[in-house]
Short mmCIF file of C-alpha atoms in Angstrom, two decimals:
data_model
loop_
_atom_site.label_atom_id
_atom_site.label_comp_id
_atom_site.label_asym_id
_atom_site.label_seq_id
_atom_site.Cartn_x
_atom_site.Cartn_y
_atom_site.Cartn_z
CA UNK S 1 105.21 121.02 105.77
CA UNK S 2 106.02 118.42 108.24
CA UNK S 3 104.64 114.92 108.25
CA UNK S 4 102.74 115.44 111.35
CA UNK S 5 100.88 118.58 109.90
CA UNK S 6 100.79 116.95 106.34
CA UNK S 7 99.21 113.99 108.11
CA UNK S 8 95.85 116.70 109.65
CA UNK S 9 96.04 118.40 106.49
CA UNK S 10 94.78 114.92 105.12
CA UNK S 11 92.51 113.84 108.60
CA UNK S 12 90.82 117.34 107.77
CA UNK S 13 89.83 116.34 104.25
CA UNK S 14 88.71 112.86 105.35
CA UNK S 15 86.39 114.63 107.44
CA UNK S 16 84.77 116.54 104.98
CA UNK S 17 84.62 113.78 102.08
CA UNK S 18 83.08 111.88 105.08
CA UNK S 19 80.30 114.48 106.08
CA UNK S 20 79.55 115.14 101.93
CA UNK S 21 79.15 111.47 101.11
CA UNK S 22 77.61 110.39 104.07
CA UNK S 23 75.61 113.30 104.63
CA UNK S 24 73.87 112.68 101.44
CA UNK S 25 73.40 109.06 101.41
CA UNK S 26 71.77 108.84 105.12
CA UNK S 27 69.25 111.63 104.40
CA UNK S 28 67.28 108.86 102.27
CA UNK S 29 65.17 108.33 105.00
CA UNK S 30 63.69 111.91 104.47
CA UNK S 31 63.53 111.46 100.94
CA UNK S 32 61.48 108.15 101.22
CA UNK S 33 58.38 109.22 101.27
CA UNK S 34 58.52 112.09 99.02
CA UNK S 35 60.07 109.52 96.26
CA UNK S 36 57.02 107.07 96.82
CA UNK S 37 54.30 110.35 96.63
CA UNK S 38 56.18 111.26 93.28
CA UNK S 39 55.96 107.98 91.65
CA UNK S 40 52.45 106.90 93.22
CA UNK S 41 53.44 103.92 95.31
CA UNK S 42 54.47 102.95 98.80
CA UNK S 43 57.80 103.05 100.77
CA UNK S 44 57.97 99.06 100.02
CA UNK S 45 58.89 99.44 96.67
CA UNK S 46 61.28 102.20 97.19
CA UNK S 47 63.55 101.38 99.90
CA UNK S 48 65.61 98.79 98.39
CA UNK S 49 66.79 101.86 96.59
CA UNK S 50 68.65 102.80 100.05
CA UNK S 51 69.65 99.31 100.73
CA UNK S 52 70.98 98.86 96.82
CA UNK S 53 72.99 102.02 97.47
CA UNK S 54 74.60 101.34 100.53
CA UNK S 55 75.34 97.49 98.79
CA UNK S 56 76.98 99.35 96.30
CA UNK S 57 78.94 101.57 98.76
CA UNK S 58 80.49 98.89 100.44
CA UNK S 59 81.41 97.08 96.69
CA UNK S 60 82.86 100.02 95.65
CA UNK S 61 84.65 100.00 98.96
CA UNK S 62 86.41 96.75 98.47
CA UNK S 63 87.89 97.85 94.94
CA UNK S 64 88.65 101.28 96.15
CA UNK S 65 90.09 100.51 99.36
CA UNK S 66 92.46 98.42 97.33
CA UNK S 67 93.07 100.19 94.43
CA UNK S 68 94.19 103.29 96.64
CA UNK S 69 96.58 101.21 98.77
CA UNK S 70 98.55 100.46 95.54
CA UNK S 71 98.07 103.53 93.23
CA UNK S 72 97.16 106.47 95.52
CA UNK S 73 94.22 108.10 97.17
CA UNK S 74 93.53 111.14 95.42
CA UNK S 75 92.38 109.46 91.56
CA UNK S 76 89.73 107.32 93.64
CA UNK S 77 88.37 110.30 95.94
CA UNK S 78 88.30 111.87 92.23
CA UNK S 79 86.32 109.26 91.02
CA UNK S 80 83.55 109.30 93.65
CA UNK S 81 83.40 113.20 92.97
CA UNK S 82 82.34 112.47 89.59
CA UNK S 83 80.28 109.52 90.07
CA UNK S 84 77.80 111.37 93.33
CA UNK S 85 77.83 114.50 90.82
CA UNK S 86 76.30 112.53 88.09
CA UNK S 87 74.36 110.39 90.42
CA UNK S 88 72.30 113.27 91.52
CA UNK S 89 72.12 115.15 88.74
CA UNK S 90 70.67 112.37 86.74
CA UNK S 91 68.76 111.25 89.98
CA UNK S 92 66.79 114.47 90.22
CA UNK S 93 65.49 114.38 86.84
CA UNK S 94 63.90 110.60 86.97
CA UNK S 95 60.60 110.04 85.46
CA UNK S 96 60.44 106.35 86.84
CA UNK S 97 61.52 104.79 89.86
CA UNK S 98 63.56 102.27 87.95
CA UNK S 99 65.62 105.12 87.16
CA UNK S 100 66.58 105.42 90.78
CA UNK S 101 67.79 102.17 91.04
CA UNK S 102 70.02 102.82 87.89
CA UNK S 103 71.42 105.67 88.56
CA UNK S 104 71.10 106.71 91.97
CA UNK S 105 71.94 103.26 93.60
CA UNK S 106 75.39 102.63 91.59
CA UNK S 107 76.73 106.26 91.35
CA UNK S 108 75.70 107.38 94.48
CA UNK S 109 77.22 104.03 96.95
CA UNK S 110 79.62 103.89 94.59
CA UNK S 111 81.14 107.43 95.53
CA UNK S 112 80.80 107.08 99.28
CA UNK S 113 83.10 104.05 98.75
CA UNK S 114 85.39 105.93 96.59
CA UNK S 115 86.19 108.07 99.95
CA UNK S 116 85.27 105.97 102.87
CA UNK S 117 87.91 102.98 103.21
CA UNK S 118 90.55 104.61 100.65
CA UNK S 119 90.69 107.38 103.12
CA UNK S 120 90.56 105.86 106.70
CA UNK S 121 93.28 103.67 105.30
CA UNK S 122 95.29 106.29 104.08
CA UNK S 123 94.99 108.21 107.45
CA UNK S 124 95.65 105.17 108.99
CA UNK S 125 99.23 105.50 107.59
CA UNK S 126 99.61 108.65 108.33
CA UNK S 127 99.90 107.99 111.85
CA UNK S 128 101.20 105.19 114.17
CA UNK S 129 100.86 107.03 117.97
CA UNK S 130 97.75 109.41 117.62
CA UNK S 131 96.10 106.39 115.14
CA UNK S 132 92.98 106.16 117.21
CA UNK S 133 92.35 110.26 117.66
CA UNK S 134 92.95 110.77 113.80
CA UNK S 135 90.50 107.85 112.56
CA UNK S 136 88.22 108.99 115.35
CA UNK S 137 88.35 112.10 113.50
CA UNK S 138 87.58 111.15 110.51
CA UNK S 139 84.66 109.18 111.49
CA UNK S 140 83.11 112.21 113.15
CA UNK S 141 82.93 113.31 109.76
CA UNK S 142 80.45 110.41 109.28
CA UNK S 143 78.43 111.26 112.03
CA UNK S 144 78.14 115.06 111.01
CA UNK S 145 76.53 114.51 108.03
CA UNK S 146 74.28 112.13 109.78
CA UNK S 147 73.21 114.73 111.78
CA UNK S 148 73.43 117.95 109.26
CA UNK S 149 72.06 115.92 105.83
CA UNK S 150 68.18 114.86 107.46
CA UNK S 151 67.92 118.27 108.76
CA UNK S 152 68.94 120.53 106.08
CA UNK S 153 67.50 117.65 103.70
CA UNK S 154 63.79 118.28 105.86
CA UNK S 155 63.88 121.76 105.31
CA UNK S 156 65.50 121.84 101.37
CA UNK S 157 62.25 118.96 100.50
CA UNK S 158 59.72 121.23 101.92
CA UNK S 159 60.72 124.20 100.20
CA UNK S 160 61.39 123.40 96.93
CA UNK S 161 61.04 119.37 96.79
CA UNK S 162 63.16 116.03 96.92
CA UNK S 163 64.15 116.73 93.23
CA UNK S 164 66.08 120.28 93.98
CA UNK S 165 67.38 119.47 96.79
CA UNK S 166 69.37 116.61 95.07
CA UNK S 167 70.46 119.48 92.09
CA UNK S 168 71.71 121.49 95.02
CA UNK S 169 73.37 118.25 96.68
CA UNK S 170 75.26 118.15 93.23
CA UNK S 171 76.66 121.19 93.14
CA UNK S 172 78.02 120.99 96.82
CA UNK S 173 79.69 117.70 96.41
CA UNK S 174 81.49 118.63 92.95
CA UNK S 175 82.90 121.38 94.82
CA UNK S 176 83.69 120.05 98.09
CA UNK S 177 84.88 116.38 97.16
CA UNK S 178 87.50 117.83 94.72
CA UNK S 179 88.96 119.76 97.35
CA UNK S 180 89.05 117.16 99.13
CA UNK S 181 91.11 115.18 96.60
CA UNK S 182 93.08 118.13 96.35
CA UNK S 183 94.14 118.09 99.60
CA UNK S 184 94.89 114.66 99.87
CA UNK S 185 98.25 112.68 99.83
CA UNK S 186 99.17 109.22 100.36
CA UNK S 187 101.99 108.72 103.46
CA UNK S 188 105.63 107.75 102.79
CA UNK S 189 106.16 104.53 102.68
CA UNK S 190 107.61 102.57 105.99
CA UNK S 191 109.91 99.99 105.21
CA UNK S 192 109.80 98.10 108.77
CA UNK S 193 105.56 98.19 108.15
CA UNK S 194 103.76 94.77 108.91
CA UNK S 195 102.51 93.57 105.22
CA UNK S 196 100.92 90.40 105.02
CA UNK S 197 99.52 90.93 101.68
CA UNK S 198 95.69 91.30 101.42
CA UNK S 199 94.66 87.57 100.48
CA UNK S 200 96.32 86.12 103.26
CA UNK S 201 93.91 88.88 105.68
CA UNK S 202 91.23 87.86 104.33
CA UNK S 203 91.82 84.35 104.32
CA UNK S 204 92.45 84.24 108.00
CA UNK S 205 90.21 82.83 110.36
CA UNK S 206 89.90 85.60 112.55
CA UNK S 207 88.68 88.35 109.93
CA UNK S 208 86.19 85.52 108.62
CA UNK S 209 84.72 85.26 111.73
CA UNK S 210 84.34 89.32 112.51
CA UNK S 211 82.95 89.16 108.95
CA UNK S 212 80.37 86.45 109.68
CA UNK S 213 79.33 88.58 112.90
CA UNK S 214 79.00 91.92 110.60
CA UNK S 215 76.84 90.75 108.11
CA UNK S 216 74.45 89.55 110.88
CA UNK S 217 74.89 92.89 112.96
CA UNK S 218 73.92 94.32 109.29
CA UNK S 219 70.50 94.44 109.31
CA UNK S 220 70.15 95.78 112.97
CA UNK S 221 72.46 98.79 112.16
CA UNK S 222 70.79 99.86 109.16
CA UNK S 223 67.03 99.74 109.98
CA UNK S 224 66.54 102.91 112.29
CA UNK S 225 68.45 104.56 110.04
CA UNK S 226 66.11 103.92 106.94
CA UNK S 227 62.88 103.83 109.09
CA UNK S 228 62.97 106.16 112.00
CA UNK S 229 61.31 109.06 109.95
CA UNK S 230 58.23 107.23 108.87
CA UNK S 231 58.03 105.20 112.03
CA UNK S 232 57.98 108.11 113.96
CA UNK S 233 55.26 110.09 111.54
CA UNK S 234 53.17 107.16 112.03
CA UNK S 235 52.92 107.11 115.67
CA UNK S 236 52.03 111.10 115.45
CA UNK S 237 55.40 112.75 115.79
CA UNK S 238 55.52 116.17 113.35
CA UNK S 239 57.50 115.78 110.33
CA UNK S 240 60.44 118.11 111.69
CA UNK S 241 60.56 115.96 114.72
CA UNK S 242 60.14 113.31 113.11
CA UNK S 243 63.67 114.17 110.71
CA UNK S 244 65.63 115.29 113.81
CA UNK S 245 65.81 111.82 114.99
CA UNK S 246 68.51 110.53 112.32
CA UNK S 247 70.29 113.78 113.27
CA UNK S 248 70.34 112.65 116.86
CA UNK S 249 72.03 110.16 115.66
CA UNK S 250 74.67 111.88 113.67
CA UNK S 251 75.02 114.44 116.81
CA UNK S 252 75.37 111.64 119.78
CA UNK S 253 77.92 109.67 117.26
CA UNK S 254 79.58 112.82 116.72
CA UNK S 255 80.24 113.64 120.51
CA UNK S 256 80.91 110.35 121.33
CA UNK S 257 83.67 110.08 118.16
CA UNK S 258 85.14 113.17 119.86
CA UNK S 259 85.36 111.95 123.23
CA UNK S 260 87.29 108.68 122.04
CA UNK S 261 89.65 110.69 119.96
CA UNK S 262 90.45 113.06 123.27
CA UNK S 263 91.22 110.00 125.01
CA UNK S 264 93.56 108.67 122.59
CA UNK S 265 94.49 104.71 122.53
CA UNK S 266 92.75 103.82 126.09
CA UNK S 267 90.96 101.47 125.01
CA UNK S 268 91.56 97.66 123.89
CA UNK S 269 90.01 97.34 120.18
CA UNK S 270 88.14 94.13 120.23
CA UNK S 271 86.35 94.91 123.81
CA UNK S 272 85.72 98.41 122.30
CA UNK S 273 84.24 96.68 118.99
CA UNK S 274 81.87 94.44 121.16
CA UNK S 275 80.82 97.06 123.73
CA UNK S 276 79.99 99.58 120.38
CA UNK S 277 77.23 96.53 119.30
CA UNK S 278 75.94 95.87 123.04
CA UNK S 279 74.93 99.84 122.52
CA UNK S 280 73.26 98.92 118.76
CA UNK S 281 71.05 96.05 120.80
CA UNK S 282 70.15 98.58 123.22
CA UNK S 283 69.08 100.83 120.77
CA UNK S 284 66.68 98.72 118.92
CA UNK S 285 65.23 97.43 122.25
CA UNK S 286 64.34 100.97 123.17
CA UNK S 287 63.25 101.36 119.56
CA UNK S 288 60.66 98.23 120.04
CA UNK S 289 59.36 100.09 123.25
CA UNK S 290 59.18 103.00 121.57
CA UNK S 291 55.19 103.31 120.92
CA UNK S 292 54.17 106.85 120.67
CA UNK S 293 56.50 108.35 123.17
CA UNK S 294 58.85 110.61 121.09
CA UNK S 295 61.08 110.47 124.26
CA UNK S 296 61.75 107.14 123.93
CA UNK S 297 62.45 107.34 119.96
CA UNK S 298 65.06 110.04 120.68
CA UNK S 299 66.93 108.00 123.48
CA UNK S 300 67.08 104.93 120.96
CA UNK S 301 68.63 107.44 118.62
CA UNK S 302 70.91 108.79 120.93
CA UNK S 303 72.10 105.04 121.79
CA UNK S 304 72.26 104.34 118.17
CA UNK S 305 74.35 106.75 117.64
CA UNK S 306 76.82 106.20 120.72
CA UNK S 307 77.01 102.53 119.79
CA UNK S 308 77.84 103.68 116.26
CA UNK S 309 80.95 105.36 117.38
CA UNK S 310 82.45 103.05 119.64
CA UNK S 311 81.25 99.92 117.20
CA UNK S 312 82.84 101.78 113.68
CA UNK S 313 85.53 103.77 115.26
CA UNK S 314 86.62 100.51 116.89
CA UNK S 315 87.36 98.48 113.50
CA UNK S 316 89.68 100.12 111.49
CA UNK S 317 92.13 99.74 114.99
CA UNK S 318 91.25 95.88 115.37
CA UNK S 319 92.35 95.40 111.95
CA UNK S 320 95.35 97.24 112.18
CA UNK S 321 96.30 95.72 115.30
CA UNK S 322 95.44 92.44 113.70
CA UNK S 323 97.40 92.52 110.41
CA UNK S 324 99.01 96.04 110.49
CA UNK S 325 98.35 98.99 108.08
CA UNK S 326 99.99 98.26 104.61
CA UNK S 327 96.92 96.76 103.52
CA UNK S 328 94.74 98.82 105.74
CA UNK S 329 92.52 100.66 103.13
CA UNK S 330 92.09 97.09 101.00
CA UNK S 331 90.80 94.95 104.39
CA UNK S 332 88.96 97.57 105.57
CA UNK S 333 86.86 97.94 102.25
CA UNK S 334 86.13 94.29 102.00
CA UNK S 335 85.42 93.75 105.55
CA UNK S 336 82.53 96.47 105.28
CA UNK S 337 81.17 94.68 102.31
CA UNK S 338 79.93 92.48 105.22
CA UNK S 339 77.37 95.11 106.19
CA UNK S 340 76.31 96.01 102.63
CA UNK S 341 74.75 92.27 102.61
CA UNK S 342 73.20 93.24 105.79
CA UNK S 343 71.98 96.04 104.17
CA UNK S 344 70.26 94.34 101.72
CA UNK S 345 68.54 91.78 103.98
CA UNK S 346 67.77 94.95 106.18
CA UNK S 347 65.65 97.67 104.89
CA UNK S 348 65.03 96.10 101.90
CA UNK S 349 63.42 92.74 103.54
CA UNK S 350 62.03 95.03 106.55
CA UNK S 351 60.36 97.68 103.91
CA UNK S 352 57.91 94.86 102.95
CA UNK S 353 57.85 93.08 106.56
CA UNK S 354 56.38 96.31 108.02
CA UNK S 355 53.65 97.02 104.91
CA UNK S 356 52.56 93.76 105.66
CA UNK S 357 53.34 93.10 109.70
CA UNK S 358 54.40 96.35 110.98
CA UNK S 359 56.81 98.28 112.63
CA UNK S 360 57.12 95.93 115.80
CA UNK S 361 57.54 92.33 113.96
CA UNK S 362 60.35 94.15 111.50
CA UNK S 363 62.36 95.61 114.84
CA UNK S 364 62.08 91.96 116.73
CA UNK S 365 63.51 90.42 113.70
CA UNK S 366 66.82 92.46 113.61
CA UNK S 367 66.97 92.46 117.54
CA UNK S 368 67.39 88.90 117.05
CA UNK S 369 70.00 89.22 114.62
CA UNK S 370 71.98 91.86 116.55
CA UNK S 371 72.13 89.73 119.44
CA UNK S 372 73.79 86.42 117.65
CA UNK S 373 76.09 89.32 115.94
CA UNK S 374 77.58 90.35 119.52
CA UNK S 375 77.23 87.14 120.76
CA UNK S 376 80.04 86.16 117.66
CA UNK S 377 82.53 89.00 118.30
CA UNK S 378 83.43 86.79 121.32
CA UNK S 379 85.37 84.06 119.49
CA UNK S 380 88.01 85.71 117.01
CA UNK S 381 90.03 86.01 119.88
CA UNK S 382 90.37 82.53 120.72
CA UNK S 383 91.64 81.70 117.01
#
């Protein structure tokens, strides 16, 4: 097989570890509320859980996006397959909500970072002309389990309940994320490659800056994503409605993801990068006006979802422009621990800022964030 079909053969499986992992992790907002009715509390308590997992993603990202740029990809894509197998299983079978944030949170994030950076760094290598359409790709993967998991998730909880559904999401994953690993290889090795070694990227001034700028665009990123469901129910949008809007999101990023990959390497990185968080602002600004107009909820989504293609598909290029692809998997990993702290100070701040404020005072909040994180994308360049 030929390096350039080798090279799909291992886009392909990105893809699909991708839509697993993700798919399962950003269907928590349909699980939310289910969890709290189980254990007899509110959302407050219970989404941190999201916001612990996605911490632990982006951890696990830094180690495995390493860790794979010196020993390999398949043993870490391996290792998540194990550790979102156990997370579930265990997961579904919880008698206490600390049991959640045991098992669930660690095994769970920890698996989607197992695949995430390990692989866009690995297809990173695979390529050097089509770079852009092949990590586009592979990000589309993202996006359509954003838009499959809530939906399927909606209709898997009302059938049989949020503790099934996550036996069934077990199953699936073992299956699917060894294949994956299967199908993965690691690209021969170019001697004339740009390698600056990892430390010195992430001692340089200009990925501390972007890094600075994603921790504050955190927050704004994450919060429709754990709070559109209940949001929506609250203003007297139907439950199935209600679920659809996270897959608008996964749908409009998956489109959009497309669209950038047919156009190939158009586009400058950096003003790509910025004009992907101008869309994330305009999303949560649509999302304050939202009220009770369902119309306006699924525009917000739709934006959301735009800006989260052009914003995501945008990085792994303005790093490898930046400092080149030896390290790719490595800087990538530890440059998305940025948004895990966002994470945190996101839906797990804003779960307890809308029991006790609402949904308005928690959007305002990371509008104002989001803004002073595109505002900062402006000055790497001039370092």
């Amino acid at each position: 097989m030929s390096n350039i079909r080798r090279g799909w053969v291992v886009t392909s499986a990105a893809f699909v570890a991708n839509f697993v992992t993700f798919g399962v992790l950003f269907s928590f907002g349909i699980f939310l509320t289910p969890i709290a009715d189980s254990f007899d509390t509110s959302t407050g308590p219970v989404a941190p859980l999201f916001s612990t997992a996605v911490c632990f993603y982006y951890l696990a990202g830094a180690v495995a996006g390493r860790f794979s740029d010196r020993v390999g990809v398949r043993p870490v894509v391996v290792t998540g397959a194990i550790f979102m197998t156990i997370g579930l299983i265990v997961s579904a079978r919880a008698s206490a909500l600390w049991q959640l944030y045991l098992v669930y949170a660690p095994l769970v994030g920890s698996a989607v970072g197992c695949c995430y950076p390990p692989m866009i760094g690995t297809v990173g290598r695979w390529f050097e002309e089509r770079r852009t359409a092949a990590i586009s790709l592979v990000l589309a993967g993202v996006g359509m389990g954003t838009f499959v998991g809530p939906i399927v998730s909606r209709v898997l909880i009302d059938a049989w309940g949020w503790r099934s559904t996550l036996g069934i999401y077990a199953a699936f994953s073992a299956v699917l994320l060894v294949a994956c690993a299967i199908a993965s290889s690691d690209a021969p090795i170019k001697p004339d490659s740009k390698q600056l070694g990892l430390s010195a990227i992430l001692r340089s001034k200009k990925f501390l800056t972007l890094y600075g700028a994603l921790i504050l665009g955190g927050p704004g990123f994450y919060a429709p994503l754990a709070f559109y469901n209940d949001h929506a129910v609250s203003e007297g949008t139907g439950s199935q409605a209600a679920a659809l809007l996270v897959g608008v999101v996964g749908a409009s990023s998956v489109v959009a993801r497309l669209i950038i990959s047919a156009l190939g390497d158009r586009f400058i990185p950096m003003r790509q990068y910025r004009f992907g968080q101008l869309l994330m602002v305009a999303c949560l600004v649509l999302w304050l006006s939202a009220g009770n107009s369902y119309g306006l909820f699924f525009l917000s989504a739709l934006f959301h979802g735009v800006g989260w293609a052009v914003w995501f598909t945008a990085a792994p290029n303005v790093l490898a422009d930046w400092f080149g692809v030896a390290d790719l998997g490595g800087a990538l990993g530890t440059f998305y621990t940025a948004l895990g702290f966002g994470a945190l100070a996101g839906p797990a701040v804003l779960g307890f800022v809308i029991d006790s404020s609402g949904y308005e005072t928690a959007i305002v909040m990371v509008i104002c964030s989001s803004v002073v994180a595109w505002l900062a994308c402006f000055f790497p360049e001039r370092l």
